[in-house]
CSV table of C-alpha atoms and ligand atoms in Angstrom, one decimal:
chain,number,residue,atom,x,y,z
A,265,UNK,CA,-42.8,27.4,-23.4
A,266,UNK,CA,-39.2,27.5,-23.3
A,267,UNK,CA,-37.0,24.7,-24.3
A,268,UNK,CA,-35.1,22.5,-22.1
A,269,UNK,CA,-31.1,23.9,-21.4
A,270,UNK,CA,-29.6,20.4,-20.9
A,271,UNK,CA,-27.2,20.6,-17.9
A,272,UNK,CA,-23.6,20.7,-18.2
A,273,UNK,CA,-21.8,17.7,-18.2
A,274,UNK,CA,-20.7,16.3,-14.9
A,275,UNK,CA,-16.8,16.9,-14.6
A,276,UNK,CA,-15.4,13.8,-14.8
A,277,UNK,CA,-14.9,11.8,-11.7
A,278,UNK,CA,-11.0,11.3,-12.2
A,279,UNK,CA,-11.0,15.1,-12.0
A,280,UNK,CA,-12.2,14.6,-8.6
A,281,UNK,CA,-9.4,13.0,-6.7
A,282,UNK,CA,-7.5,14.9,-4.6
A,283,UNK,CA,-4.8,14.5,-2.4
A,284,UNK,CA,-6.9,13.7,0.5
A,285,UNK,CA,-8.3,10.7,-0.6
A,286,UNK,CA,-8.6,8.3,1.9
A,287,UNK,CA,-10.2,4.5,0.7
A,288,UNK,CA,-11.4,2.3,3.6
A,289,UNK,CA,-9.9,-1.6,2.5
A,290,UNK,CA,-10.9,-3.4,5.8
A,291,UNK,CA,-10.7,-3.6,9.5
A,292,UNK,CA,-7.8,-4.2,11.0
A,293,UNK,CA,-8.9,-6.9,13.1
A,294,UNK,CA,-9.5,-8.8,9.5
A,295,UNK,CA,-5.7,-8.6,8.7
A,296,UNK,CA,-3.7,-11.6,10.5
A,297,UNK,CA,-0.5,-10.3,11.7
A,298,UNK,CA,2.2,-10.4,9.9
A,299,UNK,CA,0.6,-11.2,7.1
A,300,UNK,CA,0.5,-9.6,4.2
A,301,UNK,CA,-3.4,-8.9,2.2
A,302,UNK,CA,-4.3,-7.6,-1.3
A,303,UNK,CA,-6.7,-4.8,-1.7
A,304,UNK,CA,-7.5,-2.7,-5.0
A,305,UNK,CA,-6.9,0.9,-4.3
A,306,UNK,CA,-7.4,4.0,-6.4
A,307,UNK,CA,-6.7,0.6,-9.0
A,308,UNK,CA,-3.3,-0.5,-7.9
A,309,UNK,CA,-3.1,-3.6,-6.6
A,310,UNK,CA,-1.7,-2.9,-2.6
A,311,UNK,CA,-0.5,-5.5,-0.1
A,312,UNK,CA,-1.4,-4.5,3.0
A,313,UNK,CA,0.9,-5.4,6.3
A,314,UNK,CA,0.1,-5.5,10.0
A,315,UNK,CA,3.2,-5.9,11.8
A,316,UNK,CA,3.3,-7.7,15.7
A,317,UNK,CA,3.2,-4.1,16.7
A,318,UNK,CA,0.1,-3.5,15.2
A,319,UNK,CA,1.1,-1.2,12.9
A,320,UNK,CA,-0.3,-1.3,9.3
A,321,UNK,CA,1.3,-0.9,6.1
A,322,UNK,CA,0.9,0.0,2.4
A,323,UNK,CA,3.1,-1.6,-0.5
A,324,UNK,CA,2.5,-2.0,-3.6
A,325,UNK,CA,2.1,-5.3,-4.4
A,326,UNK,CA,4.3,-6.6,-7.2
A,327,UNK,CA,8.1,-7.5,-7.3
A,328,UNK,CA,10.0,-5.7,-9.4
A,329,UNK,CA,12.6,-8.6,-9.0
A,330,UNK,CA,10.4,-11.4,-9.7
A,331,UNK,CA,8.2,-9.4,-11.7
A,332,UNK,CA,5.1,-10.8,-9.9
A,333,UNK,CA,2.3,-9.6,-8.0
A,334,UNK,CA,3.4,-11.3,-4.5
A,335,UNK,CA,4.4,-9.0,-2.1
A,336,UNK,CA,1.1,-9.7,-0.1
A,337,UNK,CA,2.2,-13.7,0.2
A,338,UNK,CA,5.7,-12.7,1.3
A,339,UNK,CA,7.1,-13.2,5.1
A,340,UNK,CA,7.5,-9.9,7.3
A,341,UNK,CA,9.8,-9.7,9.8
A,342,UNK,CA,12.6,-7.0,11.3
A,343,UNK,CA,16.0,-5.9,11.1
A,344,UNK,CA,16.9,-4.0,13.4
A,345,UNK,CA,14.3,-1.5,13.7
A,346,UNK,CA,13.4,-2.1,10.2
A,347,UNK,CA,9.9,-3.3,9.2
A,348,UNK,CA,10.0,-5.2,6.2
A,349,UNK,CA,8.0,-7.8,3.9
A,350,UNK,CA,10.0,-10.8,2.0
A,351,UNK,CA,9.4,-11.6,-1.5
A,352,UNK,CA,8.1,-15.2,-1.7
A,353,UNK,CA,10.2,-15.4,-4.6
A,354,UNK,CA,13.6,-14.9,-4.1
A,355,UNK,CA,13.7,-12.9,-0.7
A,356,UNK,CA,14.6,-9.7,-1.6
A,357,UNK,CA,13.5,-7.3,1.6
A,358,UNK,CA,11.7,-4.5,1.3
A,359,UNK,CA,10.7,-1.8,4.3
A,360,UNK,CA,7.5,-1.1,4.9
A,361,UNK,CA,7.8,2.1,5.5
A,362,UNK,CA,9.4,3.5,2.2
A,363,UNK,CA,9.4,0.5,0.3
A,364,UNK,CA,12.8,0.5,-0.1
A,365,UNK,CA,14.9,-2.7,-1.0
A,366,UNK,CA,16.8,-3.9,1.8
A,367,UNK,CA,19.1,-5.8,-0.3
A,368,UNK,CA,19.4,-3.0,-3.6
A,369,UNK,CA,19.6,0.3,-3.0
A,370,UNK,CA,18.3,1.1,-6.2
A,371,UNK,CA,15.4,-0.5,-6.0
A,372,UNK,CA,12.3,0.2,-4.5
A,373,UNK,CA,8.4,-0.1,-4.8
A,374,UNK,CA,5.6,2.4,-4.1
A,375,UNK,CA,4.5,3.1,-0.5
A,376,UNK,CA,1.3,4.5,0.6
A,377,UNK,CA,0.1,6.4,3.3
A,378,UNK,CA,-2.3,4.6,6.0
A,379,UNK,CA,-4.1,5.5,8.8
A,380,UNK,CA,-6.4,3.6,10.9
A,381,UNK,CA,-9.4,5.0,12.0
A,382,UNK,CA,-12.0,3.7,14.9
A,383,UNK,CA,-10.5,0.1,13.4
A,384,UNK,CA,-11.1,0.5,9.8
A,385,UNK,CA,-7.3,0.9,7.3
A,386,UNK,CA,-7.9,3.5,5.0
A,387,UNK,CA,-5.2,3.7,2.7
A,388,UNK,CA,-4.4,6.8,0.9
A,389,UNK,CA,-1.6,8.3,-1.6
A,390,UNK,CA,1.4,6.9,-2.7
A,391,UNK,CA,3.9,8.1,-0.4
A,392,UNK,CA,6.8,10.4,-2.5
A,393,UNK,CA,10.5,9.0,-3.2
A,394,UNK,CA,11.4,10.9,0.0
A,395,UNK,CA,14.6,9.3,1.7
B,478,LIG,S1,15.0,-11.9,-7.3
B,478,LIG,FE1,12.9,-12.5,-6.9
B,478,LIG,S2,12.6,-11.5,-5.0
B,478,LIG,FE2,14.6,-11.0,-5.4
């Protein structure tokens, strides 16, 4: 009879995330254009986008103006060839591709890559500061 060898512990599952993780928030026939909706992903709170184009985009949610999770109730429009969602709060601008603030250069919140696949919006990293 030998004893038991009790198996190693699982690694933990944060360990497990790599860059490639793509997380599946809806379909994009569920998202009204150009309107924004929340989803949790990879635990940040994301407002997702789908412009007239059809396009879909990833922003963080919260304002860093109004300090606010709203993003995902704000009003998207363009300007110029810009994409970009307007706070509800005070209507600072932000593209939806970088996140950047139209209306401060110094200000920005996270982006995230998304890709749509037979329908469904997976949403994946948080895109880098890239310019
Ligand atoms: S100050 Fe609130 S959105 Fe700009």
């Amino acid at each position: 009879m030998t004893p038991a060898v009790p198996p190693p512990p699982p690694p933990s599952s944060a360990a497990h995330r790599t860059p490639e993780e793509w997380q599946p928030v809806c379909r994009v026939a569920e998202l009204e254009v150009e309107r924004g909706a929340t989803a949790l992903v990879h635990g940040q709170a994301i407002a997702i986008f789908r412009t007239h184009d059809d396009q879909v985009y990833a922003l963080g949610n919260h304002d860093p103006f109004a300090k606010a999770s709203v993003l995902a109730r704000g009003i998207v429009g363009t300007r110029g060839d810009t994409p970009f969602v307007a706070s509800p709060m005070h209507k600072h601008a932000f593209d939806l591709r970088s996140g950047r603030c139209l209306d401060d250069r110094n200000v920005s919140v996270p982006s995230y890559d998304v890709r749509v696949v037979e329908g469904v919006v997976l949403v994946g990293q948080r895109k880098s500061d890239a310019a």
